[in-house]
Amino acid sequence: MDFHIERAKVLPKSNLAKFLEGLKNLSTLIAPVKKGDKFIFSEIEKVSDVAVNYTRTILPPKKFLVPYRRERFSYSTDTLQFNKEFKVRDQIIFGVHSCDLHGISILDSVYLKENPDPRYLEIRKRTVLIGISCMPDEFCFCLSTGTAFPDGANWDLFLTDIGADYFVTIGSPKGDEIVLKLRKLFKDIEKKDLYLYKESTSKKKKAFKLEKLPDLERISQLIELEYDSEVWKEGSERCLGCGTCTNVCPTCFCYTSVDVPTLDGKKVKRIEFTTSCQYPYYSLVAGGHYFKPDRASRFKHRYYHKFVGYPYQIEKLGCVGCGRCSAECPAGISIVETINRLRGIDEKELREATEQASSR
Amino acid sequence: MVRIGIMGLTGCSGCQCEILNCQEALLKMLKRVSINFFPLAQDDNSLEDLDILFVEGSVTTEEDERKVKKGREVSSLLVAIGSCACYGGVQSQRNDEVSLTEMVKAVYGEKGVPVKVSKPRAVSEVVEVDYELPGCPLDKKQFVYTVASLLSGVKPFFPKIPVCHECKLSENECLILKGIPCQGPVTFSGCGAPCTSAGVGCQGCRGNCDFPNFEEMVSLLTQRGLSVEDAVKFLKVFRGYTAKEIKVRGVVDEKGA
Amino acid sequence: MKKSLEKLLNKPLPVDPFMPQRAVITDIEELAPDHKKFSFAFCDESVNDSWNHIPGQFVMLTVPGAGEIPISICSSPTRKGTVELTVRKVGRKTEVLHRLKPGDYVAIRGPYGNGFPVGIMEGHNVLIIAGGLGIAPLRSLIWYILDRRHRFKEVYILYGTRSYEYVLYKEELKRLRERNDLKCLYTLDKFETEEDRRWADRKGLLTELIPMVELEPSETFVAVCGPPVAYRFIGKELLKHGYPESQIFVSLERKMECGIGKCGHCQIGYKFACIDGPVFPLWDTKNLPEMI
Amino acid sequence: MKRELNVNHLSRVEGHGAVDIVIDGSALKEIRLRFTEGPRFFEYITRERLYTEIPKIVSRICGICYVSHRLASSMAIEDAFGVEVTEEIKLLRKLLIVGEYLESHALHLYFLALPDYMGYGSAIEMAKDYPNIVKRGFAIKEVGNRIMKTIAGKTVHGENVLAGGFKSIPEKEQLERIRDDLYGIIPELKATLSLFDSLNYPEANSPHNYELSLKGGHFGSLCEELEISDGTVFTKREYEFFVEEEVSPYSTAKRSTIKGKAFLIGPLARVNRALDSYHPSVKEEIKKLKNALPSSNPFLSNLARAVELLEAGFLGIETVERLLNAYPFEPEVPLEPKKGEGYGVKEAPRGTLYHRYAFDENGRCIGANIITPTAQLQAVIEENLASLVEKDLHLPDSELKKRAEMLVRAYDP
Ligand SMILES: Cc1cc2nc3c(=O)[nH]c(=O)nc-3n(C[C@H](O)[C@H](O)[C@H](O)COP(=O)(O)OP(=O)(O)OC[C@H]3O[C@@H](n4cnc5c(N)ncnc54)[C@H](O)[C@@H]3O)c2cc1C
Ligand code: SF4
Ligand code: SF4
Ligand code: SF4
């Protein structure tokens, strides 16, 4: 293999299809495609299906790292011999936005730091993440959560749109290898490319409507102090408890496991399925006691976990500002609105606070 | 051999058909169970000494009542299958609106029906029910899982979470947001959200999930073009005797507005 | 790539924390209606030998065919050779467990959770307050203390249940009462049978026993375990009598699927009962408003 | 000597039926077919409901032929609001009907009827000795189910069958899969036909007063005219004029007659009429049969079902091909509720059914009338039973009862 060291390359947009084709030849390719009026991450058969300019997918790429329904293992009923049957494949997830990359970072912390989960680790090891830059819509608030841009690389490649080309930053040896394999498609960076790359940052920042962004400074303390706020009750009156907000969230990880016997009674499978803190049974223990007895307590819990729990556990906010929970909520409840109401801050103050945040 | 029975009361037989649709699973099942009572599919039927009895349909006639009581007596476990057996079915949606005599008169005229009838009732209103597998019809996977669990001596586990769960995880565009009436948020999941996946709103055939928020549901439906009255009727279709839980937020205001 | 991530990803696959160890039931004792004590031995001898836990920790027990349940260890780490669990029949999985016989297989993983801070309790008085099945994890603590009696100052055990019929570990508790190196105060909700009267020191709630304790609160560590509703009242009463909130430890029950901080069900406010608990200082109740 | 024969619970028929036969000496005195199924008042529970709820509610009349009730009610609603669906929607409906017939006919033939002729109490017993035959039944049913699931959303009571069409159409790949499935089962369908031709059907020659079907008698027809065997052709609006319904004193199903007489509907009535319209390959197969069609032997209803099954296979293939050519297409036409009345007729697997609704200006239902196949079959089955019993009076009770059961089953009421 050639010795190859490079920090970044340029991929002309006209080469994108070939690039994708190349990725597809390397391993299973997963990328956003259009479904109805929305987008979803899906395994790609035809690279022409790939939608590069999407705002957000219904479900985050999380589903390819932590499948929504998965088998932990199976065991035989007579001798209780345990047997792991799950298979891991190589996969490339293309077109991940910055917020989702941050979401994956959070999952990494949850699954790999304390009591690491070997299944997640194995999947994660064999996954290549290729990010892509994006422009915000009215639901995005990643600028507030500090996740608008990919940080110190938990990705392998990141494509930034600089007009006619993509500016491709290389984040890992795996990413480097891909570039090397497909190097005919790339150009070397020139000064103007670097300039455009830098410019893209401020371009994205400017696309946010600052007055709409929530102020997340000291949000942990705020939420703790506002434990008895009316805002929770008001929100919960509209909340359907349908779990959509957690199911679409790139950082939520709760699951329930059930043992499912086969019809012949010889084998039992332990199935884990994604669940939500918004479901009453989630906190139900023996004796019929609900630890989160009413909708208000469940509604509040999500905010509590995102903004107090995650910082306590993994030292990061549990929200990456992707806006999915607000965009998908059937009742139209918006996380930003709830936070703003909790903060009770007036518009002007809010703007100043976020302007400061963005100029940092 | 575990002895099972499948009984039909007043209903459309759709659930029993779904059981027959289990095909492969059914053949596997037959290695461990003997079907002692299944009039829809076999000749020799004995309603005696059963381990599990599955009951489809609502209790509507005197005969239904007698049959299901006998069934309860002879079976250790009784599982209500389908929304008729669990809640009363579509036929009970107007139980609170009109009297029985009125219904009989409207459909059969002065002569009336030749059998003794009551308002359609859920099986649990007549005898004790161990498990309920709602749905119109019941879900095949749930049926197989229930049988497999019971054969292993374990109770099946069905958290009463809303259809939105399965709908969202199938990555459907939310129909409510698209303006199509959907009962997903207040309906007990387990069906795999086939209706919303086909673009039809959930019709609520599986009954209530835990602590449904009907106030908000009704208000969402009214924002999507239904009158409060129609919204409540829409919600009532499959909810049978549980329909009385449907609450409407500030009815007066909404009508006034 | 980030250093932290690089470190995480380059680790070899760890031992699967979800994979339980096969164990066999060696003994079953019927303690009270619907309450049984199970003794287990691991099939793998080396696990038996290396098994160690802190009182207050729990295990995840796989009931074949039914699923996994978190159960507190009620045996003391000072007595090796077997793991004991006391289980009340309440639902799907416990029902199946109660049908098992000696010789049947189960699977166990753990121990999990933090347990009582036995290290810092040493050199102090210990007040143990148990309500109902809450005696199970505390039994582990009791024997831990009694087997190292000299390291602790005065020891009190307060225990309350419904009626004599529901008293767990009857013989053991009777013998404890006869010892003179600790004080036992027992109460019952009901005073109906002769046995009830003979057993209990008084009729009524556990909280009513607290004033009878003759200990210097600031020198005392308190360990509490009981039904969820009891904590609030016990906590209030203890604070009223001057026990410092940082020295009161409560063991909490939550729904749990994994025991290792992955499933989320056991969250109490911002903490996880499984990895940050199940034993919490009462101080936390201020931060975790929904804790009790 | 008075003989009284009662079959209290007819097994292997859908719903709850009973037969009472009273014989006095050598004469048949009374024959009664009782449906004891609890009434569900569909004509009443649809009242005050929005038109959007109607297909869903009446779908629950029958779990086997739900497609027919849904389509008939949908067409009635379209009729009331004066809209016409597109050709593609009609084609998709046809494909759905193919699915319905594959499922329903295979269920009836293999699981309800065949055990009689093979000497078993149920298909489950039969499976032990003839696993391949039962598996063939399963395979055909499975294809039918898959078609219904793909188009309607569920195998039973699929909610995607609505007035105005569908909310969504299957993906192209799914349609291609259906086409391949259909090609795959053609041999099975042919085998079914020859199997059902080889059975020993009891002789029963009871020429029916009238036979009724949609015009042309083809089961997949979506036409709006009906045809009586005496040559009368009428439109769906005149249905209640020709088919008269009265409440039966002993059955919860109503009893219908044409011109005061019992009439035949269902597979035999249809096939007798439609032989010429079938796919050439089907016609080819029919020529080879040892039993002659058209026929007036009600037991041959089973053979007629097998004929329709094969036709369903070919019709299905043709329909998918046409759908694939038209792909993609609009799933529905918009509906605008208005005051008025609408009618819908459809050939359900067991016979013609009829729906009529009246709506107020908001599209709420203010009146309904539904005539089910069961109601229309009541009289003709009784008549056939009578002639069967008269002919076979000499038979012992048990045998006579069995014959009677087989006959009722052949109708699948
Ligand atoms: C740290 C800890 C220690 C425990 N120690 C003991 C003990 O020593 N002895 C004992 O008898 N019980 C103990 N429990 C409680 C025990 O785990 C539950 O009683 C048991 O899981 C119920 O299971 P089930 O399937 O029989 O009940 P289910 O049929 O599942 O349900 C009965 C009730 O139990 C609740 N439940 C279900 N799963 C759990 C779960 N995993 N955790 C808690 N509640 C659940 C249900 O929501 C329901 O309300 C402990 C729980 C925790 C968290
Ligand atoms: S909480 Fe909402 S906005 Fe935040 S990461 Fe989750 S889904 Fe996105
Ligand atoms: S379409 Fe219906 S079931 Fe699906 S998320 Fe929206 S409201 Fe829930
Ligand atoms: S989505 Fe709704 S209507 Fe459809 S099957 Fe499920 S519960 Fe029934």
Short mmCIF file of N, CA and C in Angstrom, two decimals, chain C residues 148-221:
data_model
loop_
_atom_site.label_atom_id
_atom_site.label_comp_id
_atom_site.label_asym_id
_atom_site.label_seq_id
_atom_site.Cartn_x
_atom_site.Cartn_y
_atom_site.Cartn_z
N ARG C 148 -18.51 -9.45 61.94
CA ARG C 148 -17.37 -8.58 62.26
C ARG C 148 -17.80 -7.63 63.37
N ARG C 149 -18.42 -8.21 64.34
CA ARG C 149 -19.10 -7.42 65.37
C ARG C 149 -18.20 -6.38 66.01
N HIS C 150 -16.95 -6.74 66.20
CA HIS C 150 -16.04 -5.86 66.93
C HIS C 150 -15.75 -4.56 66.19
N ARG C 151 -15.98 -4.54 64.89
CA ARG C 151 -15.66 -3.32 64.15
C ARG C 151 -16.74 -2.26 64.27
N PHE C 152 -17.88 -2.64 64.81
CA PHE C 152 -19.00 -1.70 64.90
C PHE C 152 -19.34 -1.42 66.35
N LYS C 153 -19.96 -0.25 66.58
CA LYS C 153 -20.41 0.02 67.94
C LYS C 153 -21.80 -0.60 68.12
N GLU C 154 -22.71 0.13 68.72
CA GLU C 154 -24.03 -0.46 69.01
C GLU C 154 -24.81 -0.78 67.72
N VAL C 155 -25.61 -1.82 67.78
CA VAL C 155 -26.41 -2.20 66.61
C VAL C 155 -27.87 -2.37 67.01
N TYR C 156 -28.74 -1.74 66.23
CA TYR C 156 -30.19 -1.86 66.45
C TYR C 156 -30.83 -2.44 65.19
N ILE C 157 -31.79 -3.32 65.37
CA ILE C 157 -32.58 -3.77 64.22
C ILE C 157 -34.04 -3.47 64.48
N LEU C 158 -34.65 -2.67 63.60
CA LEU C 158 -36.09 -2.45 63.68
C LEU C 158 -36.74 -3.15 62.49
N TYR C 159 -37.74 -3.92 62.76
CA TYR C 159 -38.34 -4.69 61.66
C TYR C 159 -39.86 -4.70 61.81
N GLY C 160 -40.54 -4.34 60.75
CA GLY C 160 -42.00 -4.36 60.80
C GLY C 160 -42.59 -5.11 59.62
N THR C 161 -43.63 -5.87 59.87
CA THR C 161 -44.36 -6.54 58.78
C THR C 161 -45.84 -6.51 59.08
N ARG C 162 -46.60 -7.20 58.18
CA ARG C 162 -48.04 -7.24 58.34
C ARG C 162 -48.46 -8.00 59.59
N SER C 163 -48.05 -9.29 59.63
CA SER C 163 -48.45 -10.13 60.74
C SER C 163 -47.37 -11.18 60.93
N TYR C 164 -47.48 -11.94 61.99
CA TYR C 164 -46.45 -12.94 62.29
C TYR C 164 -46.26 -13.89 61.10
N GLU C 165 -47.37 -14.19 60.48
CA GLU C 165 -47.32 -15.10 59.34
C GLU C 165 -46.32 -14.60 58.29
N TYR C 166 -46.23 -13.30 58.15
CA TYR C 166 -45.38 -12.73 57.10
C TYR C 166 -43.97 -12.38 57.57
N VAL C 167 -43.65 -12.73 58.81
CA VAL C 167 -42.30 -12.47 59.28
C VAL C 167 -41.34 -13.40 58.53
N LEU C 168 -40.29 -12.82 57.95
CA LEU C 168 -39.33 -13.64 57.22
C LEU C 168 -38.20 -14.05 58.16
N TYR C 169 -37.53 -15.09 57.85
CA TYR C 169 -36.40 -15.60 58.67
C TYR C 169 -36.78 -15.66 60.14
N LYS C 170 -37.89 -16.27 60.44
CA LYS C 170 -38.41 -16.25 61.81
C LYS C 170 -37.39 -16.74 62.82
N GLU C 171 -36.83 -17.93 62.57
CA GLU C 171 -35.92 -18.52 63.56
C GLU C 171 -34.71 -17.63 63.77
N GLU C 172 -34.16 -17.17 62.64
CA GLU C 172 -32.96 -16.33 62.73
C GLU C 172 -33.22 -15.09 63.57
N LEU C 173 -34.35 -14.46 63.31
CA LEU C 173 -34.65 -13.21 64.00
C LEU C 173 -34.92 -13.46 65.48
N LYS C 174 -35.50 -14.62 65.76
CA LYS C 174 -35.73 -14.95 67.17
C LYS C 174 -34.39 -15.07 67.89
N ARG C 175 -33.47 -15.76 67.22
CA ARG C 175 -32.17 -15.96 67.87
C ARG C 175 -31.42 -14.63 68.02
N LEU C 176 -31.61 -13.75 67.05
CA LEU C 176 -30.95 -12.44 67.15
C LEU C 176 -31.43 -11.70 68.38
N ARG C 177 -32.69 -11.84 68.63
CA ARG C 177 -33.28 -11.13 69.76
C ARG C 177 -32.67 -11.62 71.08
N GLU C 178 -32.25 -12.88 71.06
CA GLU C 178 -31.68 -13.44 72.29
C GLU C 178 -30.24 -12.99 72.50
N ARG C 179 -29.62 -12.50 71.46
CA ARG C 179 -28.22 -12.08 71.63
C ARG C 179 -28.15 -10.78 72.41
N ASN C 180 -27.06 -10.58 73.11
CA ASN C 180 -27.02 -9.34 73.88
C ASN C 180 -26.08 -8.30 73.27
N ASP C 181 -25.52 -8.62 72.11
CA ASP C 181 -24.68 -7.59 71.49
C ASP C 181 -25.43 -6.75 70.47
N LEU C 182 -26.72 -6.90 70.42
CA LEU C 182 -27.52 -6.00 69.57
C LEU C 182 -28.93 -5.94 70.12
N LYS C 183 -29.69 -4.90 69.70
CA LYS C 183 -31.07 -4.78 70.17
C LYS C 183 -32.02 -4.94 68.99
N CYS C 184 -33.07 -5.71 69.22
CA CYS C 184 -34.05 -5.90 68.16
C CYS C 184 -35.40 -5.38 68.62
N LEU C 185 -36.04 -4.61 67.75
CA LEU C 185 -37.39 -4.16 68.04
C LEU C 185 -38.27 -4.56 66.86
N TYR C 186 -39.32 -5.33 67.12
CA TYR C 186 -40.17 -5.81 66.04
C TYR C 186 -41.58 -5.27 66.21
N THR C 187 -42.18 -4.95 65.08
CA THR C 187 -43.56 -4.48 65.15
C THR C 187 -44.41 -5.17 64.08
N LEU C 188 -45.72 -5.18 64.28
CA LEU C 188 -46.63 -5.77 63.30
C LEU C 188 -47.79 -4.81 63.05
N ASP C 189 -48.33 -4.87 61.82
CA ASP C 189 -49.49 -4.03 61.52
C ASP C 189 -50.72 -4.56 62.24
N LYS C 190 -50.74 -5.89 62.35
CA LYS C 190 -51.95 -6.52 62.91
C LYS C 190 -51.60 -7.21 64.22
N PHE C 191 -52.56 -7.27 65.09
CA PHE C 191 -52.36 -7.98 66.35
C PHE C 191 -53.52 -8.92 66.50
N GLU C 192 -53.58 -9.96 65.70
CA GLU C 192 -54.78 -10.77 65.73
C GLU C 192 -54.57 -12.09 66.45
N THR C 193 -53.53 -12.80 66.09
CA THR C 193 -53.35 -14.12 66.70
C THR C 193 -52.45 -14.02 67.93
N GLU C 194 -52.42 -15.09 68.64
CA GLU C 194 -51.57 -15.21 69.82
C GLU C 194 -50.11 -15.03 69.40
N GLU C 195 -49.80 -15.66 68.27
CA GLU C 195 -48.42 -15.58 67.76
C GLU C 195 -48.00 -14.15 67.48
N ASP C 196 -48.93 -13.40 66.92
CA ASP C 196 -48.65 -11.99 66.63
C ASP C 196 -48.18 -11.29 67.90
N ARG C 197 -48.97 -11.50 68.96
CA ARG C 197 -48.69 -10.81 70.22
C ARG C 197 -47.36 -11.25 70.81
N ARG C 198 -47.11 -12.55 70.70
CA ARG C 198 -45.89 -13.07 71.29
C ARG C 198 -44.66 -12.52 70.56
N TRP C 199 -44.81 -12.33 69.27
CA TRP C 199 -43.68 -11.91 68.44
C TRP C 199 -43.32 -10.44 68.63
N ALA C 200 -44.32 -9.61 68.53
CA ALA C 200 -44.01 -8.19 68.35
C ALA C 200 -43.78 -7.46 69.66
N ASP C 201 -42.96 -6.43 69.57
CA ASP C 201 -42.78 -5.57 70.72
C ASP C 201 -43.90 -4.57 70.79
N ARG C 202 -44.43 -4.24 69.67
CA ARG C 202 -45.61 -3.40 69.69
C ARG C 202 -46.37 -3.51 68.37
N LYS C 203 -47.59 -3.00 68.43
CA LYS C 203 -48.41 -3.00 67.21
C LYS C 203 -48.28 -1.61 66.62
N GLY C 204 -48.16 -1.52 65.33
CA GLY C 204 -48.16 -0.20 64.72
C GLY C 204 -47.10 -0.08 63.64
N LEU C 205 -46.83 1.17 63.27
CA LEU C 205 -45.92 1.41 62.17
C LEU C 205 -44.47 1.39 62.63
N LEU C 206 -43.62 1.12 61.65
CA LEU C 206 -42.19 1.10 61.92
C LEU C 206 -41.71 2.42 62.54
N THR C 207 -42.29 3.51 62.05
CA THR C 207 -41.84 4.83 62.51
C THR C 207 -41.99 4.97 64.02
N GLU C 208 -42.94 4.25 64.58
CA GLU C 208 -43.17 4.38 66.01
C GLU C 208 -42.05 3.75 66.83
N LEU C 209 -41.23 2.93 66.17
CA LEU C 209 -40.12 2.31 66.89
C LEU C 209 -38.93 3.25 67.01
N ILE C 210 -38.88 4.19 66.11
CA ILE C 210 -37.67 5.04 66.07
C ILE C 210 -37.40 5.78 67.38
N PRO C 211 -38.43 6.34 68.02
CA PRO C 211 -38.16 7.03 69.29
C PRO C 211 -37.62 6.08 70.37
N MET C 212 -37.83 4.80 70.21
CA MET C 212 -37.38 3.86 71.23
C MET C 212 -35.89 3.53 71.12
N VAL C 213 -35.28 4.01 70.04
CA VAL C 213 -33.87 3.69 69.82
C VAL C 213 -33.00 4.59 70.68
N GLU C 214 -32.11 4.01 71.43
CA GLU C 214 -31.25 4.82 72.30
C GLU C 214 -29.85 4.86 71.73
N LEU C 215 -29.69 5.70 70.73
CA LEU C 215 -28.38 5.84 70.11
C LEU C 215 -28.08 7.33 69.94
N GLU C 216 -26.81 7.66 69.88
CA GLU C 216 -26.44 9.04 69.61
C GLU C 216 -26.52 9.24 68.10
N PRO C 217 -27.50 10.01 67.64
CA PRO C 217 -27.72 10.09 66.19
C PRO C 217 -26.47 10.47 65.40
N SER C 218 -25.69 11.39 65.86
CA SER C 218 -24.58 11.83 65.04
C SER C 218 -23.51 10.74 64.91
N GLU C 219 -23.56 9.77 65.78
CA GLU C 219 -22.58 8.68 65.76
C GLU C 219 -23.13 7.45 65.05
N THR C 220 -24.30 7.64 64.40
CA THR C 220 -25.01 6.46 63.92
C THR C 220 -25.20 6.48 62.40
N PHE C 221 -25.01 5.32 61.78
CA PHE C 221 -25.39 5.15 60.39
C PHE C 221 -26.69 4.37 60.34
#
